[in-house]
Tab-separated table of C-alpha atoms in Angstrom:
chain	number	residue	atom	x	y	z
A	5	PRO	CA	9.031	-6.185	-0.751
A	6	ASP	CA	9.775	-6.351	-4.387
A	7	ASN	CA	7.189	-4.132	-5.986
A	8	LEU	CA	7.129	-1.137	-3.407
A	9	ALA	CA	10.076	-1.158	-0.447
A	10	SER	CA	13.055	-1.595	-3.224
A	11	PRO	CA	13.358	1.144	-5.993
A	12	ALA	CA	12.367	-0.032	-9.600
A	13	LEU	CA	13.831	0.862	-12.536
A	14	CYS	CA	11.530	1.421	-15.765
A	15	ASP	CA	11.581	-0.987	-18.916
A	16	HIS	CA	10.827	1.323	-21.983
A	17	HIS	CA	9.407	0.771	-25.458
A	18	HIS	CA	10.487	3.519	-28.367
A	19	MET	CA	7.458	5.679	-29.489
A	20	GLU	CA	7.461	5.795	-33.494
A	21	ALA	CA	8.632	9.568	-33.409
A	22	GLY	CA	11.877	10.871	-32.204
A	23	ASN	CA	13.655	9.296	-29.424
A	24	ASP	CA	11.396	9.611	-26.645
A	25	THR	CA	10.623	6.765	-24.402
A	26	GLN	CA	7.446	5.748	-22.810
A	27	ILE	CA	6.845	3.738	-19.648
A	28	SER	CA	5.363	0.199	-20.195
A	29	GLU	CA	6.711	-1.696	-17.358
A	30	PHE	CA	8.445	-1.640	-13.917
A	31	LEU	CA	11.202	-3.988	-12.997
A	32	SER	CA	11.859	-4.606	-9.315
A	33	LEU	CA	15.502	-4.715	-7.819
A	34	GLY	CA	14.565	-7.615	-5.497
A	35	LEU	CA	15.975	-8.445	-1.840
A	36	SER	CA	18.835	-10.628	-3.207
A	37	LYS	CA	20.103	-11.623	-6.279
A	38	GLU	CA	21.457	-15.255	-4.843
A	39	ALA	CA	19.191	-17.869	-6.236
A	40	GLU	CA	20.117	-20.103	-3.104
A	41	LEU	CA	18.485	-17.544	-0.611
A	42	LYS	CA	15.138	-17.042	-2.820
A	43	PRO	CA	13.366	-20.401	-1.213
A	44	LEU	CA	14.238	-19.109	2.367
A	45	ILE	CA	13.230	-15.384	1.333
A	46	PHE	CA	9.702	-16.945	0.158
A	47	GLY	CA	9.278	-19.193	2.997
A	48	PHE	CA	9.935	-16.287	5.425
A	49	PHE	CA	7.505	-13.886	3.828
A	50	LEU	CA	4.736	-16.445	3.004
A	51	SER	CA	5.052	-17.650	7.043
A	52	MET	CA	4.908	-13.797	8.008
A	53	TYR	CA	1.911	-13.385	5.783
A	54	LEU	CA	0.012	-16.640	6.732
A	55	ILE	CA	0.287	-15.579	10.695
A	56	THR	CA	-0.579	-11.648	10.022
A	57	VAL	CA	-3.820	-12.537	8.209
A	58	PHE	CA	-4.450	-15.429	10.970
A	59	VAL	CA	-3.736	-13.096	13.699
A	60	ASN	CA	-6.134	-10.111	12.307
A	61	LEU	CA	-9.049	-12.696	11.275
A	62	LEU	CA	-8.572	-14.106	15.026
A	63	ILE	CA	-9.363	-10.449	16.382
A	64	ILE	CA	-12.156	-9.662	14.078
A	65	LEU	CA	-13.991	-12.848	14.790
A	66	ALA	CA	-13.451	-12.739	18.824
A	67	VAL	CA	-15.075	-8.782	18.346
A	68	SER	CA	-17.947	-9.969	16.208
A	69	SER	CA	-18.735	-12.807	18.419
A	70	ASP	CA	-18.552	-11.605	21.903
A	71	SER	CA	-21.243	-9.136	22.762
A	72	HIS	CA	-19.297	-7.555	25.428
A	73	LEU	CA	-16.814	-6.335	22.882
A	74	HIS	CA	-19.569	-4.611	21.174
A	75	THR	CA	-17.920	-1.195	21.947
A	76	PRO	CA	-16.492	1.586	20.255
A	77	MET	CA	-13.100	0.829	21.113
A	78	TYR	CA	-13.351	-2.772	19.703
A	79	PHE	CA	-15.160	-1.885	17.020
A	80	PHE	CA	-12.594	0.403	15.350
A	81	LEU	CA	-9.791	-2.220	16.682
A	82	SER	CA	-11.503	-4.686	14.173
A	83	ASN	CA	-11.413	-2.225	11.608
A	84	LEU	CA	-7.903	-1.614	12.149
A	85	SER	CA	-7.549	-5.473	12.102
A	86	PHE	CA	-9.001	-5.794	8.654
A	87	LEU	CA	-6.861	-2.821	7.168
A	88	GLY	CA	-3.666	-4.909	8.593
A	89	ILE	CA	-5.016	-7.952	5.907
A	90	CYS	CA	-5.274	-5.603	3.278
A	91	PHE	CA	-2.402	-3.745	3.678
A	92	THR	CA	-0.489	-6.635	3.555
A	93	SER	CA	-2.223	-8.182	1.001
A	94	ILE	CA	-1.529	-5.259	-1.357
A	95	THR	CA	2.530	-6.209	-1.861
A	96	ILE	CA	3.339	-9.409	-0.289
A	97	PRO	CA	1.412	-11.806	-2.654
A	98	LYS	CA	2.633	-10.322	-5.823
A	99	MET	CA	6.272	-10.493	-4.333
A	100	LEU	CA	5.665	-14.434	-3.631
A	101	LEU	CA	4.514	-14.435	-7.004
A	102	ASN	CA	7.313	-12.477	-8.704
A	103	ILE	CA	9.904	-15.175	-6.525
A	104	GLN	CA	8.021	-18.518	-7.396
A	105	MET	CA	7.969	-17.366	-11.392
A	106	GLN	CA	11.245	-15.946	-11.258
A	107	SER	CA	9.599	-12.610	-12.556
A	108	LYS	CA	10.596	-9.053	-11.677
A	109	GLY	CA	8.216	-7.517	-13.940
A	110	ILE	CA	4.889	-5.447	-12.724
A	111	THR	CA	2.819	-3.594	-15.492
A	112	TYR	CA	2.266	0.016	-15.539
A	113	GLU	CA	-1.252	-0.577	-15.079
A	114	GLY	CA	-0.585	-2.623	-11.853
A	115	CYS	CA	2.053	-0.681	-10.563
A	116	ILE	CA	-0.186	2.702	-10.679
A	117	THR	CA	-3.200	0.721	-8.630
A	118	GLN	CA	-0.790	-1.304	-6.325
A	119	MET	CA	0.533	2.406	-5.436
A	120	TYR	CA	-3.047	3.669	-5.083
A	121	PHE	CA	-4.228	1.087	-2.803
A	122	PHE	CA	-0.665	1.440	-0.841
A	123	MET	CA	-1.584	5.161	-0.075
A	124	LEU	CA	-4.949	4.346	0.479
A	125	PHE	CA	-4.411	2.376	3.549
A	126	VAL	CA	-1.579	4.030	4.893
A	127	VAL	CA	-3.649	7.534	5.338
A	128	LEU	CA	-6.604	5.191	6.636
A	129	ASP	CA	-4.505	3.858	9.069
A	130	THR	CA	-3.195	7.043	10.079
A	131	PHE	CA	-7.298	8.172	10.259
A	132	LEU	CA	-8.206	5.206	12.221
A	133	LEU	CA	-5.238	5.450	14.989
A	134	THR	CA	-6.614	9.312	15.248
A	135	VAL	CA	-10.148	8.310	15.696
A	136	MET	CA	-9.377	5.640	18.485
A	137	ALA	CA	-7.366	8.523	20.216
A	138	TYR	CA	-9.950	10.679	20.280
A	139	ASP	CA	-12.240	7.265	21.190
A	140	ARG	CA	-9.845	6.969	24.427
A	141	PHE	CA	-9.870	10.877	24.943
A	142	VAL	CA	-13.598	10.794	25.493
A	143	ALA	CA	-13.591	7.913	27.712
A	144	ILE	CA	-11.068	9.630	29.889
A	145	CYS	CA	-12.017	13.285	29.819
A	146	TYR	CA	-15.685	12.734	29.508
A	147	PRO	CA	-16.573	9.086	31.133
A	148	LEU	CA	-20.240	9.994	31.762
A	149	HIS	CA	-20.713	11.708	28.192
A	150	TYR	CA	-19.053	8.997	26.668
A	151	PRO	CA	-22.084	6.879	25.770
A	152	VAL	CA	-24.014	9.833	24.225
A	153	ILE	CA	-20.983	11.424	22.257
A	154	MET	CA	-19.716	7.836	21.095
A	155	ASN	CA	-23.107	6.501	19.665
A	156	PRO	CA	-22.968	3.562	17.110
A	157	VAL	CA	-24.103	6.343	14.578
A	158	PHE	CA	-21.306	8.938	14.983
A	159	CYS	CA	-18.851	5.802	15.117
A	160	ALA	CA	-20.057	4.330	11.770
A	161	LEU	CA	-19.943	8.135	10.318
A	162	LEU	CA	-16.440	8.776	11.671
A	163	LEU	CA	-15.427	5.357	9.796
A	164	LEU	CA	-17.262	6.471	6.872
A	165	VAL	CA	-15.339	9.950	6.494
A	166	SER	CA	-12.039	8.300	7.050
A	167	TRP	CA	-12.583	5.942	4.055
A	168	ILE	CA	-14.075	8.931	1.837
A	169	MET	CA	-10.658	11.356	3.115
A	170	SER	CA	-8.293	8.610	2.438
A	171	ALA	CA	-9.722	7.286	-0.815
A	172	LEU	CA	-9.683	11.016	-2.323
A	173	ASN	CA	-5.961	11.545	-1.262
A	174	SER	CA	-5.052	8.491	-2.700
A	175	LEU	CA	-6.594	9.120	-5.752
A	176	LEU	CA	-5.271	12.932	-5.895
A	177	GLN	CA	-1.721	11.662	-5.754
A	178	SER	CA	-2.354	8.929	-8.342
A	179	LEU	CA	-3.704	11.302	-11.092
A	180	MET	CA	-0.780	13.723	-9.951
A	181	LEU	CA	1.489	10.906	-10.556
A	182	LEU	CA	-0.180	9.731	-14.109
A	183	GLY	CA	-0.185	13.295	-14.847
A	184	PHE	CA	3.585	13.773	-14.501
A	185	LEU	CA	4.119	10.288	-15.917
A	186	SER	CA	2.151	11.425	-19.325
A	187	VAL	CA	3.521	14.768	-19.860
A	188	GLN	CA	7.237	13.975	-18.770
A	189	THR	CA	9.080	12.169	-21.367
A	190	TRP	CA	12.871	10.989	-21.137
A	191	LYS	CA	15.328	11.877	-24.059
A	192	SER	CA	17.806	9.255	-24.256
A	193	PRO	CA	19.662	9.633	-27.536
A	194	THR	CA	22.184	6.713	-26.843
A	195	PHE	CA	19.238	4.511	-25.500
A	196	SER	CA	20.263	0.918	-25.114
A	197	VAL	CA	18.476	-1.679	-23.089
A	198	LYS	CA	21.943	-3.138	-22.227
A	199	SER	CA	23.517	0.250	-21.615
A	200	ASN	CA	25.029	1.020	-18.190
A	201	LYS	CA	23.681	4.529	-18.059
A	202	TRP	CA	21.262	3.976	-15.918
A	203	SER	CA	21.506	7.965	-14.781
A	204	ASN	CA	19.175	8.441	-17.657
A	205	LEU	CA	16.454	6.155	-16.863
A	206	PRO	CA	13.500	7.115	-14.573
A	207	VAL	CA	13.305	5.834	-11.030
A	208	LEU	CA	10.330	4.817	-9.486
A	209	THR	CA	9.621	4.636	-5.708
A	210	PRO	CA	6.514	4.264	-3.658
A	211	PHE	CA	6.772	8.103	-2.851
A	212	SER	CA	8.342	9.515	-5.239
A	213	MET	CA	9.468	9.662	-9.143
A	214	THR	CA	13.075	11.197	-10.134
A	215	GLN	CA	14.633	11.116	-13.317
């Protein structure tokens, strides 16, 4: 998507002293520069987003409405579906808004917030899949003890621990990134917005920051 999948170049504003620059906004490179392709890209991602949300909502409603599906496996499956809705809602709506408004910018605060939730749901997805694998392990290897081991309280505890660990991990990585951006300065003695010397500007991706 425009805001995370593609590397983004930073737009800077000068500090009062010296030639140091400070990040104020990130500009997405986008998927295509062809204007005639943008309506097609907009329609494709909008339809895929709506289908994703609709299917995951159907799974959540089916699990919650049918008492026969009130088991640990379907409990975690419904949470995984909710996670799928949250995960796609981090980047796709912003990308669709940028395409519609012919804008490629995202604020510094917005980018950090987006990256926080992106990392949160990526890690949480891994934890949930691990918990679901453990649930199947207990069901296959210890079928007689399964109802006792995977009781509702233990399942809720597993979910809570997954959320807490994911939130702490995402917070730690976001704070590390903020610390890097607040300490690191970029010297550009011949800096110009129209300059072709893009190698002097930092490049931000979801997982790394390089000069």
